[in-house]
Amino acid sequence: MTTKVTINRLATGVPGLDEVLGGGLPEFSFNLIAGPPGCGKTTLAHQIMFNLAKPERPAIFFTVLGEPPLKMLRYQQQFDFFDSEAINHSIRYINLADDTLAGNLDEVLRRIVAEVEAHGPALVFVDSFRSVVLASQTQDNPNNNLPQFVQQLGMLMTTWQATTFLIGEYFTETDTNPIFTVADGLIWLRQSVQRNSMVRKMEIMKMRGQPTLPGLHTFRIDTSGIKVFAPAAINVKKQDDLSKNVVPPRLKMGIPQLDEMLGGGLPQGYSLLVAGPSGSGKSILAASFLAEGARTGETGVIAMFEPRPNHSQNATLARLIKSDKVGLIDSHAPDTSIDEIVQLLLGEIKRLKATRVVIDSLSGFELALAPTFREDFRESLSRMVTALTSVGVSVLMTSELEDRYTDLRFSPYGTAFLTDAIIVQRYIEVQSRLLRIMAVVKVRASAHSDELRLYRIDDKGLQIDAMLLDQEGLLGGRPTQRRSDRARHGEYEA
């Protein structure tokens, strides 16, 4: 019987990177961080190094660039992860520029071996390894053997039980280089300019011994360093619970008549789409949903892509945000991705233990995304709704519609099927007046009203009134008392 070798995984300290790597970085692995200039290779390497390096686990950073380490440090110390006390203690910089320019790979390898043997580091970084490759190719030195150099370097680092990172400028994945074969891990960074946004993405092309998350993952560089936005994990058990026929407890919406129309309120853990034209009161309904939760002791989160709540009808929501009973996601960065918004939402949900989430609105959300992320907006929305409902929160999303009066649509994205419940708001013209009507179109696995109800917006919020009636005061051929009652009060009728 053979015993499996357990590979220890190192926590990189880079937000989101461990999830993308499949649980962390394999200890003693031989890795390549590659990509075009300016995509964040050196910053990623430093962030990993400063998070992992300790006196008992020291690091050596070999610089083979034309610039001295001092210049590199001047820029890297602008990031929050930089720790000046670690320099020359748990982290040591060694400049190999002169040896690299000589173009002798044997001499470069000898210097690396000598320094590693002298200091015994657990972490080794070589930046930029591309410089070593180019130097060997431009010198007329018959003794240079690049494949042999790479194999020897990888074998020596593994023998010394060092986790190694080679940082190199490569423009395409098709670049032929023996290091791609020898490396245990290959982290590829990309960047592209789209209109006024810089979009950066990461792909784990290779990581031996563990399942990584496939695909391209967006990341951002800010003062804290690099943040990777991994796709949110799906709570399978929670999804199984939601798939049962038993309707969960109901949440009140803060509008009693609407609760009646929904069959007693919104089932807990459901996703609700509120669709309607501009000015129909979608944001007011969403604010009422959060305020009702706060009234009963629930916290909430709102991702706001419309103007901030600064007028009287949203004063309650503004107070809830100020008192931290509702968390606010208000991102206007031009390179925003849906995965980033989902991670921000999940962070606020965890911080506040929130049970209600509002996204206001999907129309503004789409415009806030970088152009490249709008191409698969529908697919991304599906992932977002699934990720949020799988953690047990109830989600209300608003969607802006062009009111065509005769065309009943729920969403411009074809995403109505993704939600568990739908409320549609519309305008109608009656006797030269523009009136608002509302209907509950869908509540999954639950009975609900099929009435078209008139409603109005006043200083108290959204008020739902009687059913929509015909000109004779009849509904389905039967007289109704509601029409005469409302007529006596001089209110509208249809």
Tab-separated table of C-alpha atoms in Angstrom:
chain	number	residue	atom	x	y	z
A	1	MET	CA	0.000	0.000	0.000
A	2	THR	CA	1.411	3.366	-1.000
A	3	THR	CA	0.958	6.549	0.971
A	4	LYS	CA	0.068	9.678	-0.969
A	5	VAL	CA	2.366	12.661	-0.594
A	6	THR	CA	0.515	15.672	0.798
A	7	ILE	CA	1.406	18.937	-0.890
A	8	ASN	CA	1.254	21.933	1.392
A	9	ARG	CA	-0.505	24.914	-0.146
A	10	LEU	CA	0.692	28.414	0.683
A	11	ALA	CA	-1.833	31.204	1.158
A	12	THR	CA	-0.650	33.945	-1.185
A	13	GLY	CA	-2.409	36.794	0.649
A	14	VAL	CA	-3.660	38.154	-2.688
A	15	PRO	CA	-7.465	38.537	-2.417
A	16	GLY	CA	-9.176	36.028	-4.682
A	17	LEU	CA	-5.975	34.409	-6.005
A	18	ASP	CA	-6.078	31.341	-3.755
A	19	GLU	CA	-9.598	30.545	-4.952
A	20	VAL	CA	-8.510	30.802	-8.589
A	21	LEU	CA	-5.431	28.643	-7.896
A	22	GLY	CA	-7.621	25.926	-6.397
A	23	GLY	CA	-6.685	26.372	-2.749
A	24	GLY	CA	-3.369	28.205	-2.709
A	25	LEU	CA	0.121	27.894	-4.138
A	26	PRO	CA	1.836	24.458	-3.975
A	27	GLU	CA	4.906	24.698	-1.770
A	28	PHE	CA	8.264	24.006	-3.506
A	29	SER	CA	6.644	24.579	-6.933
A	30	PHE	CA	8.442	26.152	-9.885
A	31	ASN	CA	6.231	28.907	-11.305
A	32	LEU	CA	6.186	31.420	-14.144
A	33	ILE	CA	4.323	34.748	-13.948
A	34	ALA	CA	4.048	35.973	-17.539
A	35	GLY	CA	2.388	38.667	-19.601
A	36	PRO	CA	2.988	41.889	-21.537
A	37	PRO	CA	4.618	44.998	-19.992
A	38	GLY	CA	2.523	46.905	-17.459
A	39	CYS	CA	0.028	44.139	-16.680
A	40	GLY	CA	1.105	43.784	-13.024
A	41	LYS	CA	3.622	40.902	-13.025
A	42	THR	CA	6.165	42.546	-10.714
A	43	THR	CA	3.442	43.869	-8.415
A	44	LEU	CA	1.887	40.400	-8.118
A	45	ALA	CA	5.295	38.864	-7.362
A	46	HIS	CA	6.011	41.450	-4.656
A	47	GLN	CA	2.580	41.096	-3.099
A	48	ILE	CA	3.029	37.324	-2.840
A	49	MET	CA	6.557	37.752	-1.499
A	50	PHE	CA	5.690	40.286	1.213
A	51	ASN	CA	2.769	38.142	2.351
A	52	LEU	CA	4.736	34.870	2.473
A	53	ALA	CA	8.217	35.961	3.567
A	54	LYS	CA	9.022	35.572	7.272
A	55	PRO	CA	12.283	35.243	9.210
A	56	GLU	CA	11.768	31.475	9.244
A	57	ARG	CA	10.770	31.549	5.554
A	58	PRO	CA	13.105	34.108	3.912
A	59	ALA	CA	12.957	35.268	0.302
A	60	ILE	CA	15.532	36.334	-2.287
A	61	PHE	CA	14.501	38.594	-5.160
A	62	PHE	CA	16.975	38.499	-8.067
A	63	THR	CA	16.724	41.529	-10.358
A	64	VAL	CA	18.082	41.118	-13.859
A	65	LEU	CA	16.629	44.355	-15.224
A	66	GLY	CA	18.665	47.355	-16.291
A	67	GLU	CA	17.211	49.312	-13.345
A	68	PRO	CA	18.639	48.798	-9.853
A	69	PRO	CA	16.555	47.297	-7.018
A	70	LEU	CA	16.350	50.729	-5.382
A	71	LYS	CA	14.253	52.057	-8.256
A	72	MET	CA	11.956	49.040	-8.115
A	73	LEU	CA	11.481	49.468	-4.370
A	74	ARG	CA	10.647	53.150	-4.800
A	75	TYR	CA	7.522	52.194	-6.710
A	76	GLN	CA	6.598	49.029	-4.826
A	77	GLN	CA	6.599	50.838	-1.483
A	78	GLN	CA	3.558	52.810	-2.664
A	79	PHE	CA	1.429	49.702	-2.077
A	80	ASP	CA	-0.098	48.842	1.289
A	81	PHE	CA	1.482	45.368	1.372
A	82	PHE	CA	5.032	46.798	1.362
A	83	ASP	CA	6.899	46.369	4.660
A	84	SER	CA	10.190	48.277	4.858
A	85	GLU	CA	11.232	46.369	7.994
A	86	ALA	CA	11.294	43.121	6.004
A	87	ILE	CA	14.029	44.399	3.660
A	88	ASN	CA	17.410	42.788	4.434
A	89	HIS	CA	15.762	40.658	7.119
A	90	SER	CA	13.185	38.269	5.671
A	91	ILE	CA	13.590	39.694	2.137
A	92	ARG	CA	16.890	40.194	0.294
A	93	TYR	CA	17.450	41.824	-3.129
A	94	ILE	CA	20.351	40.775	-5.375
A	95	ASN	CA	21.170	42.492	-8.681
A	96	LEU	CA	22.219	40.166	-11.529
A	97	ALA	CA	22.206	42.822	-14.253
A	98	ASP	CA	25.941	42.681	-14.940
A	99	ASP	CA	25.996	38.872	-15.164
A	100	THR	CA	22.981	38.869	-17.457
A	101	LEU	CA	24.455	41.465	-19.833
A	102	ALA	CA	27.569	39.287	-20.177
A	103	GLY	CA	25.268	36.752	-21.860
A	104	ASN	CA	26.714	33.683	-20.131
A	105	LEU	CA	23.919	31.529	-18.749
A	106	ASP	CA	26.389	29.365	-16.835
A	107	GLU	CA	27.574	32.423	-14.927
A	108	VAL	CA	24.007	33.555	-14.200
A	109	LEU	CA	23.160	30.103	-12.880
A	110	ARG	CA	26.359	30.025	-10.808
A	111	ARG	CA	25.449	33.356	-9.147
A	112	ILE	CA	21.931	32.175	-8.362
A	113	VAL	CA	23.225	28.895	-6.928
A	114	ALA	CA	25.839	30.679	-4.816
A	115	GLU	CA	23.346	33.128	-3.310
A	116	VAL	CA	20.765	30.426	-2.609
A	117	GLU	CA	23.354	28.199	-0.932
A	118	ALA	CA	24.635	31.132	1.113
A	119	HIS	CA	21.253	32.334	2.407
A	120	GLY	CA	18.979	29.263	2.176
A	121	PRO	CA	15.778	31.050	1.061
A	122	ALA	CA	12.403	29.329	0.994
A	123	LEU	CA	11.171	31.728	-1.706
A	124	VAL	CA	13.110	32.700	-4.833
A	125	PHE	CA	12.046	35.328	-7.398
A	126	VAL	CA	13.824	36.130	-10.683
A	127	ASP	CA	12.620	39.308	-12.463
A	128	SER	CA	12.777	39.516	-15.406
A	129	PHE	CA	13.606	36.045	-16.585
A	130	ARG	CA	12.902	37.242	-20.108
A	131	SER	CA	16.074	39.335	-19.859
A	132	VAL	CA	18.100	36.174	-19.256
A	133	VAL	CA	16.574	34.543	-22.309
A	134	LEU	CA	17.178	37.528	-24.596
A	135	ALA	CA	20.759	37.923	-23.399
A	136	SER	CA	21.509	34.284	-24.241
A	137	GLN	CA	20.014	34.688	-27.705
A	138	THR	CA	21.927	37.823	-28.650
A	139	GLN	CA	25.403	36.677	-27.639
A	140	ASP	CA	27.571	34.483	-29.805
A	141	ASN	CA	28.306	32.027	-27.026
A	142	PRO	CA	28.364	28.358	-28.053
A	143	ASN	CA	28.258	27.256	-24.428
A	144	ASN	CA	24.775	28.673	-23.882
A	145	ASN	CA	22.120	25.984	-23.652
A	146	LEU	CA	18.815	27.504	-22.632
A	147	PRO	CA	16.806	24.261	-22.177
A	148	GLN	CA	19.568	22.840	-20.022
A	149	PHE	CA	19.754	26.076	-17.999
A	150	VAL	CA	16.000	26.016	-17.301
A	151	GLN	CA	15.991	22.346	-16.340
A	152	GLN	CA	18.965	22.770	-14.039
A	153	LEU	CA	17.448	25.818	-12.366
A	154	GLY	CA	14.115	24.075	-11.789
A	155	MET	CA	15.788	20.933	-10.464
A	156	LEU	CA	18.078	22.839	-8.114
A	157	MET	CA	15.255	24.910	-6.640
A	158	THR	CA	13.185	21.804	-6.002
A	159	THR	CA	16.181	20.093	-4.400
A	160	TRP	CA	16.679	23.084	-2.109
A	161	GLN	CA	12.952	23.019	-1.238
A	162	ALA	CA	12.408	26.547	-2.473
A	163	THR	CA	9.203	27.882	-3.999
A	164	THR	CA	10.369	29.680	-7.131
A	165	PHE	CA	8.852	32.393	-9.321
A	166	LEU	CA	10.244	33.482	-12.668
A	167	ILE	CA	8.731	36.735	-13.943
A	168	GLY	CA	8.871	37.280	-17.690
A	169	GLU	CA	7.497	39.493	-20.447
A	170	TYR	CA	5.747	37.284	-22.948
A	171	PHE	CA	3.198	38.674	-25.357
A	172	THR	CA	1.422	35.506	-26.495
A	173	GLU	CA	0.939	32.031	-25.078
A	174	THR	CA	2.420	30.607	-28.284
A	175	ASP	CA	5.913	31.913	-27.488
A	176	THR	CA	8.201	28.897	-27.679
A	177	ASN	CA	10.214	28.503	-24.532
A	178	PRO	CA	11.270	25.376	-22.637
A	179	ILE	CA	10.271	27.001	-19.375
A	180	PHE	CA	6.596	26.563	-20.284
A	181	THR	CA	7.111	22.798	-20.143
A	182	VAL	CA	9.355	22.691	-17.081
A	183	ALA	CA	7.241	25.058	-14.951
A	184	ASP	CA	4.820	23.529	-12.441
A	185	GLY	CA	2.630	26.616	-12.526
A	186	LEU	CA	1.951	29.173	-15.241
A	187	ILE	CA	0.073	32.361	-14.310
A	188	TRP	CA	-0.715	34.490	-17.350
A	189	LEU	CA	-1.714	38.148	-16.990
A	190	ARG	CA	-3.404	40.143	-19.758
A	191	GLN	CA	-4.558	43.693	-20.239
A	192	SER	CA	-6.439	45.624	-22.900
A	193	VAL	CA	-7.652	49.193	-23.323
A	194	GLN	CA	-11.322	49.518	-24.241
A	195	ARG	CA	-12.540	53.065	-24.725
A	196	ASN	CA	-11.781	54.745	-21.390
A	197	SER	CA	-11.190	51.579	-19.373
A	198	MET	CA	-8.197	49.354	-18.715
A	199	VAL	CA	-9.338	45.748	-18.361
A	200	ARG	CA	-6.968	43.290	-16.705
A	201	LYS	CA	-7.513	39.535	-16.661
A	202	MET	CA	-5.670	36.531	-15.241
A	203	GLU	CA	-5.579	32.936	-16.407
A	204	ILE	CA	-4.075	29.984	-14.559
A	205	MET	CA	-2.880	28.071	-17.585
A	206	LYS	CA	-1.162	25.403	-15.530
A	207	MET	CA	-0.824	24.367	-11.879
A	208	ARG	CA	0.311	20.811	-11.346
A	209	GLY	CA	-1.419	18.658	-8.766
A	210	GLN	CA	-4.573	20.694	-8.176
A	211	PRO	CA	-7.766	21.757	-9.951
A	212	THR	CA	-7.689	25.456	-10.788
A	213	LEU	CA	-10.672	27.579	-11.807
A	214	PRO	CA	-10.714	27.650	-15.624
A	215	GLY	CA	-11.204	30.773	-17.704
A	216	LEU	CA	-10.223	34.419	-17.494
A	217	HIS	CA	-10.596	36.166	-14.140
A	218	THR	CA	-10.645	39.941	-13.881
A	219	PHE	CA	-8.372	41.710	-11.420
A	220	ARG	CA	-7.707	45.265	-10.342
A	221	ILE	CA	-4.567	47.087	-9.211
A	222	ASP	CA	-5.101	49.750	-6.554
A	223	THR	CA	-3.212	51.079	-3.529
A	224	SER	CA	-3.708	47.787	-1.674
A	225	GLY	CA	-2.137	45.842	-4.534
A	226	ILE	CA	-3.835	43.283	-6.752
A	227	LYS	CA	-7.363	41.995	-6.148
A	228	VAL	CA	-8.570	39.013	-8.165
A	229	PHE	CA	-12.313	38.608	-8.646
A	230	ALA	CA	-12.927	34.890	-8.690
A	231	PRO	CA	-16.383	33.584	-9.606
A	232	ALA	CA	-18.495	33.210	-6.473
A	233	ALA	CA	-18.882	29.682	-5.145
A	234	ILE	CA	-22.390	28.230	-5.354
A	235	ASN	CA	-23.960	26.807	-2.199
A	236	VAL	CA	-25.311	23.566	-3.662
A	237	LYS	CA	-27.199	22.578	-0.504
A	238	LYS	CA	-29.024	25.895	-0.448
A	239	GLN	CA	-29.917	25.517	-4.124
A	240	ASP	CA	-31.310	22.038	-3.405
A	241	ASP	CA	-33.444	23.473	-0.612
A	242	LEU	CA	-34.840	26.136	-2.952
A	243	SER	CA	-35.700	23.517	-5.568
A	244	LYS	CA	-38.172	21.789	-3.226
A	245	ASN	CA	-41.873	22.461	-3.606
A	246	VAL	CA	-42.253	23.785	-0.078
A	247	VAL	CA	-42.544	27.593	-0.193
A	248	PRO	CA	-40.240	29.215	2.396
A	249	PRO	CA	-41.356	31.881	4.908
A	250	ARG	CA	-42.603	35.140	3.407
A	251	LEU	CA	-40.863	38.498	3.613
A	252	LYS	CA	-42.962	41.655	3.829
A	253	MET	CA	-42.342	44.297	1.178
A	254	GLY	CA	-43.351	47.310	3.293
A	255	ILE	CA	-46.480	47.806	1.140
A	256	PRO	CA	-49.373	45.715	2.581
A	257	GLN	CA	-51.393	45.646	-0.640
A	258	LEU	CA	-48.362	44.396	-2.562
A	259	ASP	CA	-47.840	41.621	0.009
A	260	GLU	CA	-51.414	40.531	-0.683
A	261	MET	CA	-50.794	40.527	-4.430
A	262	LEU	CA	-47.677	38.352	-3.916
A	263	GLY	CA	-49.703	35.809	-1.965
A	264	GLY	CA	-48.477	36.889	1.457
A	265	GLY	CA	-45.130	38.488	0.650
A	266	LEU	CA	-41.937	37.505	-1.170
A	267	PRO	CA	-40.768	33.972	-0.306
A	268	GLN	CA	-37.474	34.119	1.564
A	269	GLY	CA	-34.457	33.390	-0.649
A	270	TYR	CA	-36.287	34.303	-3.857
A	271	SER	CA	-35.103	36.672	-6.572
A	272	LEU	CA	-37.575	39.351	-7.662
A	273	LEU	CA	-37.469	41.432	-10.847
A	274	VAL	CA	-39.309	44.781	-10.749
A	275	ALA	CA	-39.612	46.019	-14.330
A	276	GLY	CA	-41.057	49.310	-15.465
A	277	PRO	CA	-40.475	52.562	-17.337
A	278	SER	CA	-38.717	55.645	-15.995
A	279	GLY	CA	-40.547	57.305	-13.097
A	280	SER	CA	-42.754	54.313	-12.342
A	281	GLY	CA	-41.433	53.941	-8.778
A	282	LYS	CA	-39.076	50.976	-9.031
A	283	SER	CA	-36.447	52.533	-6.744
A	284	ILE	CA	-39.117	53.574	-4.239
A	285	LEU	CA	-40.397	49.998	-4.091
A	286	ALA	CA	-36.828	48.737	-3.624
A	287	ALA	CA	-36.222	51.246	-0.797
A	288	SER	CA	-39.459	50.115	0.874
A	289	PHE	CA	-38.247	46.505	0.681
A	290	LEU	CA	-35.027	47.391	2.528
A	291	ALA	CA	-36.760	49.669	5.039
A	292	GLU	CA	-39.267	46.949	5.956
A	293	GLY	CA	-36.389	44.565	6.559
A	294	ALA	CA	-34.662	47.094	8.837
A	295	ARG	CA	-37.933	47.610	10.733
A	296	THR	CA	-38.055	43.882	11.550
A	297	GLY	CA	-34.357	43.707	12.489
A	298	GLU	CA	-32.939	42.560	9.128
A	299	THR	CA	-29.953	44.214	7.491
A	300	GLY	CA	-29.604	44.724	3.762
A	301	VAL	CA	-27.238	45.679	0.943
A	302	ILE	CA	-27.924	47.844	-2.102
A	303	ALA	CA	-25.805	48.046	-5.252
A	304	MET	CA	-26.740	51.429	-6.634
A	305	PHE	CA	-26.180	52.348	-10.263
A	306	GLU	CA	-28.727	55.148	-10.272
A	307	PRO	CA	-28.421	58.616	-8.606
A	308	ARG	CA	-27.749	58.439	-4.870
A	309	PRO	CA	-30.696	58.709	-2.437
A	310	ASN	CA	-30.730	62.432	-1.688
A	311	HIS	CA	-34.361	63.475	-2.093
A	312	SER	CA	-37.274	63.218	0.334
A	313	GLN	CA	-38.715	59.954	-0.947
A	314	ASN	CA	-35.370	58.194	-0.446
A	315	ALA	CA	-34.525	59.925	2.820
A	316	THR	CA	-35.329	56.731	4.744
A	317	LEU	CA	-32.893	54.717	2.631
A	318	ALA	CA	-30.208	57.372	3.088
A	319	ARG	CA	-30.650	57.142	6.877
A	320	LEU	CA	-30.417	53.349	6.781
A	321	ILE	CA	-27.172	53.562	4.806
A	322	LYS	CA	-25.757	56.147	7.216
A	323	SER	CA	-26.664	54.016	10.242
A	324	ASP	CA	-25.061	50.940	8.580
A	325	LYS	CA	-28.304	48.982	8.570
A	326	VAL	CA	-27.979	48.898	4.798
A	327	GLY	CA	-24.598	48.499	3.105
A	328	LEU	CA	-23.957	50.506	-0.062
A	329	ILE	CA	-22.088	49.282	-3.161
A	330	ASP	CA	-21.527	52.358	-5.302
A	331	SER	CA	-18.858	51.511	-7.873
A	332	HIS	CA	-18.358	53.806	-10.850
A	333	ALA	CA	-14.982	52.505	-12.016
A	334	PRO	CA	-14.903	52.255	-15.845
A	335	ASP	CA	-13.415	48.737	-15.768
A	336	THR	CA	-15.961	47.148	-13.437
A	337	SER	CA	-16.918	43.500	-13.997
A	338	ILE	CA	-19.909	41.567	-12.696
A	339	ASP	CA	-17.599	39.243	-10.738
A	340	GLU	CA	-16.192	42.297	-8.944
A	341	ILE	CA	-19.673	43.543	-8.025
A	342	VAL	CA	-20.672	40.076	-6.794
A	343	GLN	CA	-17.575	39.880	-4.578
A	344	LEU	CA	-18.323	43.345	-3.172
A	345	LEU	CA	-21.921	42.296	-2.490
A	346	LEU	CA	-20.876	39.056	-0.805
A	347	GLY	CA	-18.374	40.969	1.327
A	348	GLU	CA	-21.077	43.364	2.548
A	349	ILE	CA	-23.530	40.487	3.072
A	350	LYS	CA	-20.984	38.741	5.278
A	351	ARG	CA	-20.065	41.922	7.152
A	352	LEU	CA	-23.650	42.901	7.952
A	353	LYS	CA	-25.122	39.377	8.011
A	354	ALA	CA	-27.561	40.816	5.487
A	355	THR	CA	-30.650	38.942	4.312
A	356	ARG	CA	-31.978	41.404	1.699
A	357	VAL	CA	-30.149	42.628	-1.408
A	358	VAL	CA	-31.221	45.248	-3.948
A	359	ILE	CA	-29.634	45.924	-7.354
A	360	ASP	CA	-30.892	49.246	-8.703
A	361	SER	CA	-30.890	49.027	-11.644
A	362	LEU	CA	-29.838	46.375	-14.175
A	363	SER	CA	-29.944	49.061	-16.859
A	364	GLY	CA	-27.469	51.259	-14.973
A	365	PHE	CA	-25.456	48.176	-14.029
A	366	GLU	CA	-24.897	47.283	-17.681
A	367	LEU	CA	-23.763	50.812	-18.512
A	368	ALA	CA	-21.328	50.768	-15.557
A	369	LEU	CA	-19.525	47.712	-16.924
A	370	ALA	CA	-16.514	47.860	-19.204
A	371	PRO	CA	-17.583	47.225	-22.841
A	372	THR	CA	-16.059	43.734	-22.909
A	373	PHE	CA	-18.247	42.608	-19.985
A	374	ARG	CA	-21.465	43.719	-21.676
A	375	GLU	CA	-21.117	41.068	-24.348
A	376	ASP	CA	-22.037	38.235	-21.973
A	377	PHE	CA	-24.239	40.291	-19.640
A	378	ARG	CA	-27.085	37.777	-19.680
A	379	GLU	CA	-24.838	34.850	-18.756
A	380	SER	CA	-23.143	36.898	-16.041
A	381	LEU	CA	-26.502	37.935	-14.574
A	382	SER	CA	-27.448	34.283	-14.300
A	383	ARG	CA	-24.269	33.548	-12.329
A	384	MET	CA	-24.842	36.571	-10.104
A	385	VAL	CA	-28.443	35.683	-9.216
A	386	THR	CA	-27.482	32.064	-8.516
A	387	ALA	CA	-24.509	33.078	-6.361
A	388	LEU	CA	-26.548	35.522	-4.270
A	389	THR	CA	-29.600	33.328	-3.721
A	390	SER	CA	-27.376	30.346	-2.908
A	391	VAL	CA	-26.169	32.115	0.253
A	392	GLY	CA	-29.772	32.542	1.386
A	393	VAL	CA	-30.402	36.224	0.708
A	394	SER	CA	-33.514	37.574	-1.020
A	395	VAL	CA	-32.688	39.654	-4.094
A	396	LEU	CA	-34.719	42.476	-5.640
A	397	MET	CA	-33.549	43.794	-9.010
A	398	THR	CA	-35.018	46.692	-10.932
A	399	SER	CA	-35.002	46.941	-14.711
A	400	GLU	CA	-35.690	49.988	-16.848
A	401	LEU	CA	-38.112	49.392	-19.701
A	402	GLU	CA	-39.285	51.521	-22.583
A	403	ASP	CA	-43.054	51.684	-22.124
A	404	ARG	CA	-44.647	50.918	-25.464
A	405	TYR	CA	-48.159	50.817	-23.949
A	406	THR	CA	-49.201	47.769	-25.953
A	407	ASP	CA	-46.062	45.639	-25.624
A	408	LEU	CA	-45.801	43.738	-22.317
A	409	ARG	CA	-42.124	42.963	-21.717
A	410	PHE	CA	-40.274	42.248	-18.487
A	411	SER	CA	-36.601	42.733	-19.304
A	412	PRO	CA	-34.504	43.950	-22.257
A	413	TYR	CA	-31.973	41.184	-21.521
A	414	GLY	CA	-34.235	38.136	-21.893
A	415	THR	CA	-33.480	37.286	-18.269
A	416	ALA	CA	-36.986	37.163	-16.810
A	417	PHE	CA	-36.765	33.360	-16.565
A	418	LEU	CA	-33.795	33.721	-14.178
A	419	THR	CA	-35.895	35.226	-11.402
A	420	ASP	CA	-38.386	33.550	-9.092
A	421	ALA	CA	-40.863	36.437	-9.108
A	422	ILE	CA	-41.744	39.331	-11.438
A	423	ILE	CA	-43.593	42.575	-10.821
A	424	VAL	CA	-44.314	44.746	-13.844
A	425	GLN	CA	-45.204	48.451	-13.737
A	426	ARG	CA	-46.757	50.330	-16.666
A	427	TYR	CA	-48.368	53.600	-17.681
A	428	ILE	CA	-51.847	53.883	-19.189
A	429	GLU	CA	-53.655	56.891	-20.602
A	430	VAL	CA	-57.232	57.354	-19.305
A	431	GLN	CA	-59.303	60.438	-20.001
A	432	SER	CA	-56.212	62.521	-20.842
A	433	ARG	CA	-54.457	61.437	-17.661
A	434	LEU	CA	-51.361	59.259	-17.360
A	435	LEU	CA	-51.986	56.598	-14.701
A	436	ARG	CA	-49.766	53.866	-13.285
A	437	ILE	CA	-50.723	50.205	-13.059
A	438	MET	CA	-48.949	47.247	-11.450
A	439	ALA	CA	-49.275	43.480	-11.719
A	440	VAL	CA	-47.599	40.419	-10.248
A	441	VAL	CA	-46.692	38.310	-13.256
A	442	LYS	CA	-44.964	35.421	-11.536
A	443	VAL	CA	-44.180	33.938	-8.122
A	444	ARG	CA	-42.569	30.548	-8.543
A	445	ALA	CA	-44.392	27.655	-6.851
A	446	SER	CA	-46.924	29.976	-5.263
A	447	ALA	CA	-50.380	31.366	-5.955
A	448	HIS	CA	-50.518	35.121	-6.499
A	449	SER	CA	-52.915	37.826	-7.634
A	450	ASP	CA	-53.668	38.268	-11.322
A	451	GLU	CA	-55.114	41.746	-10.825
A	452	LEU	CA	-54.000	44.898	-12.578
A	453	ARG	CA	-53.879	47.411	-9.734
A	454	LEU	CA	-53.734	51.173	-9.962
A	455	TYR	CA	-51.115	52.816	-7.771
A	456	ARG	CA	-49.803	56.282	-7.027
A	457	ILE	CA	-46.668	57.826	-5.540
A	458	ASP	CA	-46.930	60.486	-2.833
A	459	ASP	CA	-44.828	61.796	0.043
A	460	LYS	CA	-45.502	58.561	1.939
A	461	GLY	CA	-44.138	56.407	-0.842
A	462	LEU	CA	-45.902	53.984	-3.137
A	463	GLN	CA	-49.643	53.501	-2.511
A	464	ILE	CA	-51.552	50.691	-4.252
A	465	ASP	CA	-55.226	51.366	-4.980
A	466	ALA	CA	-58.129	49.545	-6.617
A	467	MET	CA	-58.168	47.200	-9.563
A	468	LEU	CA	-58.161	48.611	-13.047
A	469	LEU	CA	-61.832	48.875	-14.147
A	470	ASP	CA	-63.492	49.343	-17.493
A	471	GLN	CA	-65.463	52.419	-18.446
A	472	GLU	CA	-68.786	50.897	-17.312
A	473	GLY	CA	-67.517	50.112	-13.841
A	474	LEU	CA	-67.589	46.424	-14.618
A	475	LEU	CA	-64.936	43.765	-14.197
A	476	GLY	CA	-65.576	40.563	-16.036
A	477	GLY	CA	-69.201	41.590	-16.611
A	478	ARG	CA	-69.962	42.135	-12.897
A	479	PRO	CA	-70.653	45.461	-11.209
A	480	THR	CA	-68.216	46.469	-8.501
A	481	GLN	CA	-68.652	48.651	-5.478
A	482	ARG	CA	-65.034	49.943	-5.650
A	483	ARG	CA	-65.735	52.215	-8.606
A	484	SER	CA	-68.596	54.060	-6.921
A	485	ASP	CA	-66.637	54.298	-3.667
A	486	ARG	CA	-63.641	55.912	-5.388
A	487	ALA	CA	-65.858	58.116	-7.539
A	488	ARG	CA	-67.350	59.658	-4.392
A	489	HIS	CA	-63.855	60.653	-3.320
A	490	GLY	CA	-63.142	62.199	-6.709
A	491	GLU	CA	-60.273	59.764	-7.416
A	492	TYR	CA	-59.350	58.313	-10.761
A	493	GLU	CA	-61.138	55.499	-12.518
A	494	ALA	CA	-60.587	53.646	-15.736
